[in-house]
Backbone as JSON, one array per atom type, in Angstrom:
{
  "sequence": "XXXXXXXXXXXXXXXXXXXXXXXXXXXXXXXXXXXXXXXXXXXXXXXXXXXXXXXXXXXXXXXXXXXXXXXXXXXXXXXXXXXXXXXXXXXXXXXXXXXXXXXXXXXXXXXXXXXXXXXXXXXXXXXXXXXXXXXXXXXXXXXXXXXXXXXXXXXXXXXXXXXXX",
  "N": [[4.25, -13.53, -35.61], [2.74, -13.75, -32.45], [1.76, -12.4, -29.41], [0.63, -12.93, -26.45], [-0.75, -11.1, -23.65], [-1.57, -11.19, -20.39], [-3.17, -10.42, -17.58], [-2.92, -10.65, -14.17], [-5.05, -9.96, -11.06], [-4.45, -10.25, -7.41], [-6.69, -10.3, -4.84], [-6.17, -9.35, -1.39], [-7.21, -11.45, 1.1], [-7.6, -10.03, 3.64], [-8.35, -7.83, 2.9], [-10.58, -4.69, 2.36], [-13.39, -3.38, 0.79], [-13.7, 0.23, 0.65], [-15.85, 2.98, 0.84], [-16.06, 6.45, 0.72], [-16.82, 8.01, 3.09], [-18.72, 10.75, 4.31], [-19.92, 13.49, 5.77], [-23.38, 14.41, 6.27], [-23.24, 17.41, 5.15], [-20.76, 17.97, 3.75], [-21.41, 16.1, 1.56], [-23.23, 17.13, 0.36], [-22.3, 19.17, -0.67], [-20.47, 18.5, -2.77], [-19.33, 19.08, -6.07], [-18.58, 17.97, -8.26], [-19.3, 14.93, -9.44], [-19.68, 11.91, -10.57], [-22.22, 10.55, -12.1], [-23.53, 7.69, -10.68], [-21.83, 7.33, -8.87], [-20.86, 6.82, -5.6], [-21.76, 7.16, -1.32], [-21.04, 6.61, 1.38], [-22.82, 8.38, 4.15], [-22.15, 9.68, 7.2], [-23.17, 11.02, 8.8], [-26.37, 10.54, 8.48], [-25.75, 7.17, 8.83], [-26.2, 5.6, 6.56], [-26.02, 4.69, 2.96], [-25.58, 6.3, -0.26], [-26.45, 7.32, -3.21], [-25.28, 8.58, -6.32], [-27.52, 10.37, -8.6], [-26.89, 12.05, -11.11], [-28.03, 14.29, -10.62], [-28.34, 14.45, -7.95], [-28.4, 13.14, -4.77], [-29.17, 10.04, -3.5], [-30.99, 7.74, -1.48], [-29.37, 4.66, -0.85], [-30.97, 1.34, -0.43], [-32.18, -1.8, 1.46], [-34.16, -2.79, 0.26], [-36.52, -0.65, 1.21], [-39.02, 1.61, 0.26], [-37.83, 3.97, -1.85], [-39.54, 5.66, -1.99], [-40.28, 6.58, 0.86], [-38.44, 7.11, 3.55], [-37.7, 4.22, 5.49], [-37.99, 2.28, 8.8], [-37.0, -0.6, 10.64], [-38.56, -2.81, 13.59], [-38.83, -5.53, 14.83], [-39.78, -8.23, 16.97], [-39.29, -11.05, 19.57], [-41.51, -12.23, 22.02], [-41.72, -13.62, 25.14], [-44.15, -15.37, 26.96], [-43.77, -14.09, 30.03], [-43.16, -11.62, 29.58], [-40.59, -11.09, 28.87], [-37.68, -10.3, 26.45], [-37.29, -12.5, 23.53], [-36.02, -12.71, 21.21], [-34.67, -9.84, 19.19], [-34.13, -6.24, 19.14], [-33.71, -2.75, 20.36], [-36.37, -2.26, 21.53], [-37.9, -2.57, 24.7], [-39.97, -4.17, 26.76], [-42.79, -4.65, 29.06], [-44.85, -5.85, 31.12], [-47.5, -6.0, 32.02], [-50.47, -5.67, 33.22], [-52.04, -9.49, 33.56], [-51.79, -10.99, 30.3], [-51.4, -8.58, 29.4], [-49.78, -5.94, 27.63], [-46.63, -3.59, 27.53], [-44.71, -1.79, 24.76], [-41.49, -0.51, 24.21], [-40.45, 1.57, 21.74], [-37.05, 1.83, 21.36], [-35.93, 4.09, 20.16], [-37.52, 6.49, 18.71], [-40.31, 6.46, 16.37], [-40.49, 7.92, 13.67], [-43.31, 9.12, 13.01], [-46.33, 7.47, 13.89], [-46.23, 3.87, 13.54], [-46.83, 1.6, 11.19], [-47.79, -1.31, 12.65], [-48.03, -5.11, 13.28], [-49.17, -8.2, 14.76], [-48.41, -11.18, 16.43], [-49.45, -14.01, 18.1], [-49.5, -17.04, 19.95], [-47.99, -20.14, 20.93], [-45.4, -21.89, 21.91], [-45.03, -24.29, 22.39], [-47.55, -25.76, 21.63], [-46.54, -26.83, 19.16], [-47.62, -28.54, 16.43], [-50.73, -28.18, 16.92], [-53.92, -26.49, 16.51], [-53.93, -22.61, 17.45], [-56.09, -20.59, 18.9], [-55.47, -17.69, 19.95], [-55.52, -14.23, 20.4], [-53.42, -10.49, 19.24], [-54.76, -8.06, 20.57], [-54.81, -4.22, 19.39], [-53.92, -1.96, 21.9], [-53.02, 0.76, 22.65], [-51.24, 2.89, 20.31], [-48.31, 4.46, 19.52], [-45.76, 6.54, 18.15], [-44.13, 5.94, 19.32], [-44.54, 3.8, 21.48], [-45.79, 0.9, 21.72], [-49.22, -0.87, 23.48], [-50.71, -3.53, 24.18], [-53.15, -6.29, 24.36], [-53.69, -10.27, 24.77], [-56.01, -12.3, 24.07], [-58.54, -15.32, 24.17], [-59.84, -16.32, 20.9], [-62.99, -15.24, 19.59], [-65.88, -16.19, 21.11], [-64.48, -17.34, 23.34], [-63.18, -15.81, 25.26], [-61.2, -14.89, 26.55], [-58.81, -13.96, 28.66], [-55.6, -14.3, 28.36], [-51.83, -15.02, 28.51], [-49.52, -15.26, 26.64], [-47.21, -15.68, 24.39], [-45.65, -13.72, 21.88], [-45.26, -12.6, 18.85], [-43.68, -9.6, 16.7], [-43.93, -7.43, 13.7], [-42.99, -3.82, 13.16], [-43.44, -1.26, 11.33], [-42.0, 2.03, 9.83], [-41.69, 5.75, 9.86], [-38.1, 6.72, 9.48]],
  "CA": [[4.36, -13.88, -34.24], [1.48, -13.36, -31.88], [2.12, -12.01, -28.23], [-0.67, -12.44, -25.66], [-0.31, -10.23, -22.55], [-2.4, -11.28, -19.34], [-3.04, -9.39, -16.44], [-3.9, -10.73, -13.1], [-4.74, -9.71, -9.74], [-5.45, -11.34, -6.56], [-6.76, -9.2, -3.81], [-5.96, -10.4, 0.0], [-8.05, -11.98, 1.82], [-7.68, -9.3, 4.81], [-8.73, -6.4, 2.41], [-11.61, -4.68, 2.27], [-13.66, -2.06, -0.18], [-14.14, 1.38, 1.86], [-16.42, 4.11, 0.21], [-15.77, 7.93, 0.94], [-17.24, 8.28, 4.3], [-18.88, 12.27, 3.96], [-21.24, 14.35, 6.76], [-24.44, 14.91, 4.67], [-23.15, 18.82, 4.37], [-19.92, 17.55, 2.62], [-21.54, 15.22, 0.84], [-23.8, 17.72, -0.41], [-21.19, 20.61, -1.27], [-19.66, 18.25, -4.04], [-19.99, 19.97, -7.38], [-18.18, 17.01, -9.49], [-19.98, 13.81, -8.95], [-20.18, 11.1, -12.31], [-23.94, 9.7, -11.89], [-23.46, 6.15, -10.38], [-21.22, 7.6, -7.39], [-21.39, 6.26, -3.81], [-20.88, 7.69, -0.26], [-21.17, 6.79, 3.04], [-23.13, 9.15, 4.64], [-21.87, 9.32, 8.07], [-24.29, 12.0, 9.25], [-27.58, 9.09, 9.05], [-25.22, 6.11, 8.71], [-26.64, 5.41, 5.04], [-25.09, 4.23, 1.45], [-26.28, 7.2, -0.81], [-25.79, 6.66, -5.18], [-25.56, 9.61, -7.25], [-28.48, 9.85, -9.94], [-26.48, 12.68, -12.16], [-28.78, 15.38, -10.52], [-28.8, 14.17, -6.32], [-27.79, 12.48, -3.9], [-30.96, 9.59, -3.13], [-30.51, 6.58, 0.03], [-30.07, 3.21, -1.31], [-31.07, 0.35, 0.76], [-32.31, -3.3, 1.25], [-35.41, -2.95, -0.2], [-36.82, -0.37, 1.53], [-38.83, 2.08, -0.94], [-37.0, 5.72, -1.82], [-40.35, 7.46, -1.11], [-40.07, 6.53, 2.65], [-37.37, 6.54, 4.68], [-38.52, 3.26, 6.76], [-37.32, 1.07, 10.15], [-38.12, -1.93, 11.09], [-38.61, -3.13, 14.73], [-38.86, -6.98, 14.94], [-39.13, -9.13, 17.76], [-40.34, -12.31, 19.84], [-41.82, -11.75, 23.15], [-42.03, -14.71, 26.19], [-45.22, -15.1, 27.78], [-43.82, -13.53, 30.85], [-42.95, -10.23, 29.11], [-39.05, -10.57, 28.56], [-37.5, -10.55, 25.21], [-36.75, -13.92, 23.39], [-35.3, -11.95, 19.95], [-34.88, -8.5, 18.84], [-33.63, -5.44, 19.48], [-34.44, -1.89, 19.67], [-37.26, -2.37, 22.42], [-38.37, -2.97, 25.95], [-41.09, -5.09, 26.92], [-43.03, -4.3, 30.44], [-45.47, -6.77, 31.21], [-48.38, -4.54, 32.7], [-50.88, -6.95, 33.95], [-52.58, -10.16, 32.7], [-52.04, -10.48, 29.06], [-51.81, -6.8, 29.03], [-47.88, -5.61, 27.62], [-46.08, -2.19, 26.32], [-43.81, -2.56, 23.76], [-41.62, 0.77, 24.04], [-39.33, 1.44, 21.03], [-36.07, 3.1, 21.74], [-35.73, 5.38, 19.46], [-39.46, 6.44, 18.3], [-40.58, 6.44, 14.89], [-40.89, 10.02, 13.52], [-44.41, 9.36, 12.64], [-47.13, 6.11, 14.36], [-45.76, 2.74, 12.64], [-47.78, 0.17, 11.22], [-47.36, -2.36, 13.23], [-48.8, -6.39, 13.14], [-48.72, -9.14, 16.06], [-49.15, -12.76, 16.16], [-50.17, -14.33, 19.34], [-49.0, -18.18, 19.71], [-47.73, -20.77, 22.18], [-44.11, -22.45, 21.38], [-45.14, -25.52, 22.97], [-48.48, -26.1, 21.14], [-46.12, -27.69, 18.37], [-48.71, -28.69, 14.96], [-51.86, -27.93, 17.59], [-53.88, -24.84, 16.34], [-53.9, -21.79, 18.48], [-56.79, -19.14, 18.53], [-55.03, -16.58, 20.1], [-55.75, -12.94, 19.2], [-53.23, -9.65, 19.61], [-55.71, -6.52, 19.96], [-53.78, -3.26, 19.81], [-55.36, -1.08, 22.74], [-52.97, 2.13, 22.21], [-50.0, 3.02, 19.53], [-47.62, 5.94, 19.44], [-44.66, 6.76, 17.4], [-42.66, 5.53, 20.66], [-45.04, 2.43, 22.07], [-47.41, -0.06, 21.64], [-49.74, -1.18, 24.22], [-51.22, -5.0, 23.18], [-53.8, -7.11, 25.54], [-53.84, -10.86, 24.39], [-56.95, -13.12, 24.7], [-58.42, -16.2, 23.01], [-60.65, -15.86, 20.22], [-64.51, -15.08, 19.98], [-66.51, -17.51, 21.93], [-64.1, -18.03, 24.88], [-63.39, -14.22, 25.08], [-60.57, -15.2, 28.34], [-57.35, -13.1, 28.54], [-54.06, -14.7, 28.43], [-50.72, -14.54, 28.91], [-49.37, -15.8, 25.44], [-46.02, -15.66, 23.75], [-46.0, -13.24, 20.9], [-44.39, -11.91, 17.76], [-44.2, -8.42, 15.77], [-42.96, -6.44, 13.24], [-42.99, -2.5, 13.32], [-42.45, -0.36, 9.98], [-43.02, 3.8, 10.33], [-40.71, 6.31, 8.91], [-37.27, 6.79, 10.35]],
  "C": [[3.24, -13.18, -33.47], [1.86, -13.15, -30.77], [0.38, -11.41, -27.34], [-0.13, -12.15, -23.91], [-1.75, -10.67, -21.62], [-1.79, -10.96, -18.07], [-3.89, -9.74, -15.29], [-3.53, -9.95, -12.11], [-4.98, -10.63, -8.47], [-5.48, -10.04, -4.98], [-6.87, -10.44, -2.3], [-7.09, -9.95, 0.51], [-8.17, -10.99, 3.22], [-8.6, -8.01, 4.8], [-10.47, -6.0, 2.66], [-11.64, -3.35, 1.37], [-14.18, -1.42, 0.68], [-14.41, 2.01, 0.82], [-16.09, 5.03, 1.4], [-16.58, 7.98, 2.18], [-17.41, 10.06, 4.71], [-19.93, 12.73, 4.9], [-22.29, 14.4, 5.56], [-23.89, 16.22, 4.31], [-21.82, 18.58, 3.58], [-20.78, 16.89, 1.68], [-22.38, 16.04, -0.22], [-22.98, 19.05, -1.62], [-20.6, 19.3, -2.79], [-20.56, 18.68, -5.33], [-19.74, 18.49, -8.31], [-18.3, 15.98, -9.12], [-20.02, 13.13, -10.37], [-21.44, 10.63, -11.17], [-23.39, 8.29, -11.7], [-22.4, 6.18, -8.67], [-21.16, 7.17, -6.15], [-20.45, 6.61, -3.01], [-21.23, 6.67, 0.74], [-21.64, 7.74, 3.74], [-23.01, 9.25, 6.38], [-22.86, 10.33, 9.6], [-26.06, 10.98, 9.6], [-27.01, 7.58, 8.94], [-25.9, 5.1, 7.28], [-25.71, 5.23, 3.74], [-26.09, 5.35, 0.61], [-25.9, 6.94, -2.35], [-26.36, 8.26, -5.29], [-26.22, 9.74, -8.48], [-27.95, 10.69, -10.99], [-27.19, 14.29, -11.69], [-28.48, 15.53, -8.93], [-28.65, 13.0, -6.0], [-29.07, 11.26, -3.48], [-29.78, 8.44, -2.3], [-30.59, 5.4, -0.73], [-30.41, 2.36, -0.3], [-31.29, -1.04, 0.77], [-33.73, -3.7, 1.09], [-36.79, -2.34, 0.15], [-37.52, 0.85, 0.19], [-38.71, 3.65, -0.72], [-38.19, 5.98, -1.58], [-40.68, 7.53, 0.02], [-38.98, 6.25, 3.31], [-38.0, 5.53, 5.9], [-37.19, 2.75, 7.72], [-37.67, 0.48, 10.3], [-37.46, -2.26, 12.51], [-39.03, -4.54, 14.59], [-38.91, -7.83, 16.44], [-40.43, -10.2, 18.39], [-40.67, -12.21, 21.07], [-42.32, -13.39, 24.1], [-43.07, -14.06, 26.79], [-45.26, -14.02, 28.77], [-43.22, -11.99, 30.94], [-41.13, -10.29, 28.87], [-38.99, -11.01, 26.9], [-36.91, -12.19, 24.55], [-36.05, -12.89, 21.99], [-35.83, -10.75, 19.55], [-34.65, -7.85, 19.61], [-34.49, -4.13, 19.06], [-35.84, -1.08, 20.35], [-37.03, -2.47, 23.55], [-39.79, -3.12, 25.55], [-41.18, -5.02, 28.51], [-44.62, -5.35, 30.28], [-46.78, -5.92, 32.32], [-49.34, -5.74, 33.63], [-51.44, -8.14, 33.36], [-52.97, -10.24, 31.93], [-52.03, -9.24, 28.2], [-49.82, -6.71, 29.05], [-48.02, -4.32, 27.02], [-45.14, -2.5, 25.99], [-43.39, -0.85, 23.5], [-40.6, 0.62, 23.0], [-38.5, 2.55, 21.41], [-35.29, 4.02, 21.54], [-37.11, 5.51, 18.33], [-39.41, 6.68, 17.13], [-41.04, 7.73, 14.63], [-42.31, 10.3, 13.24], [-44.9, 7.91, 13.17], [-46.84, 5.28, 13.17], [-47.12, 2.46, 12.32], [-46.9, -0.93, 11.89], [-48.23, -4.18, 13.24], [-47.96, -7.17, 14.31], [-49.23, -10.3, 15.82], [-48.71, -13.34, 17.64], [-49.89, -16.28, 19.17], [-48.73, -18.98, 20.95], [-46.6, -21.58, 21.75], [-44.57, -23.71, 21.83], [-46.45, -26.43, 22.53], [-48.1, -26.96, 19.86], [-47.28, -27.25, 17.21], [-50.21, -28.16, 15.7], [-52.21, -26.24, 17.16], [-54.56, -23.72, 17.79], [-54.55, -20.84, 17.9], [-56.68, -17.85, 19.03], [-54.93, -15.27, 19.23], [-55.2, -11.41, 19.93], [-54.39, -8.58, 19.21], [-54.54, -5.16, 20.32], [-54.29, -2.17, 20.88], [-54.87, 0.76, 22.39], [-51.22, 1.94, 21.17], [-49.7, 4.32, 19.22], [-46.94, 5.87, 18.61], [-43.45, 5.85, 18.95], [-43.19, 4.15, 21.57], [-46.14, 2.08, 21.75], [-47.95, -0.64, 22.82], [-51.21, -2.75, 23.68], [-52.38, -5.91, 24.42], [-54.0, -8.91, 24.59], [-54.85, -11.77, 24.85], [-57.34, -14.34, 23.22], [-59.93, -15.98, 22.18], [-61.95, -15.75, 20.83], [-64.83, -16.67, 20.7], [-66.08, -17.81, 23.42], [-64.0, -16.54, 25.68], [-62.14, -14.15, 26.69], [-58.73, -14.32, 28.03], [-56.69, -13.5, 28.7], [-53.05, -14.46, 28.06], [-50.0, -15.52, 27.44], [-47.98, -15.3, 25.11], [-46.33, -14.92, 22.33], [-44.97, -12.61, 19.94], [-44.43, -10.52, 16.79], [-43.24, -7.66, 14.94], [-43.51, -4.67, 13.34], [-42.41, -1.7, 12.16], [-43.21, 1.17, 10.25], [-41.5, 4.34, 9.59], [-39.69, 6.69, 9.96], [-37.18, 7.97, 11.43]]
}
């Protein structure tokens, strides 16, 4: 006679999986850790894995030998925000913007801009961000149209911002 034993579960739909939620100085005091471990670090708001030796940050593709941020967003001609967070946008004078972030990057980002017109559709656009000054805490951008016309305008623009947290 043969006897087969099955074992289900069904987890509700309400539930959820919670990791250990630890200050970094708890998190550090643990002596008995298995290697593969995970906290919550509630001290930088971070997912941390245990390598068998230390505590390292995991993330979403960001790489362990920088702690990075990213700043993102889409900027209307007339200096207000169309998407993204994280910023202010001051519209200084023609074509001329600062871009302050609001909580500064511990060290000057790299940052990149693209310069555009939503309404130009398939039509190409020679618009060109120049960066005039960049801090750890703002960018300062003047937009004009390429060589040849050399004319300053007021342009709709896009950027990302990576620097260390």
């Amino acid at each position: 006679m043969c006897y087969a034993s099955y074992v289900t579960s069904q987890i509700d739909a309400n539930s959820v999986f919670v990791l250990p939620a630890l200050s970094n100085a708890e998190m550090q005091s643990i002596t008995t850790v298995s290697q593969g471990g995970l906290v919550y670090n509630s001290t930088d708001g971070r997912l941390y894995k245990y390598t068998g030796s230390q505590w390292i940050p995991i993330g979403l593709g960001a790489s362990l030998d920088e702690d990075l941020k990213f700043i993102r967003g889409n900027v209307n001609e007339n200096g207000t925000i169309a998407q993204g967070t994280g910023f202010t946008v001051k519209k200084l004078t023609n074509s001329r913007y600062q871009i302050d972030f609001l909580l500064p990057f511990k060290a000057v980002p790299s940052i990149t801009f693209t310069a555009g017109e939503l309404t130009a559709l398939n039509s190409y656009e020679d618009n060109v961000v120049n960066i005039i000054s960049l801090s750890n805490s703002r960018a300062t951008v003047i937009i004009h149209d390429n060589e040849g016309e050399n004319n300053v305008e007021d342009f709709w623009f896009s950027f990302i911002a990576v620097g260390p947290r």
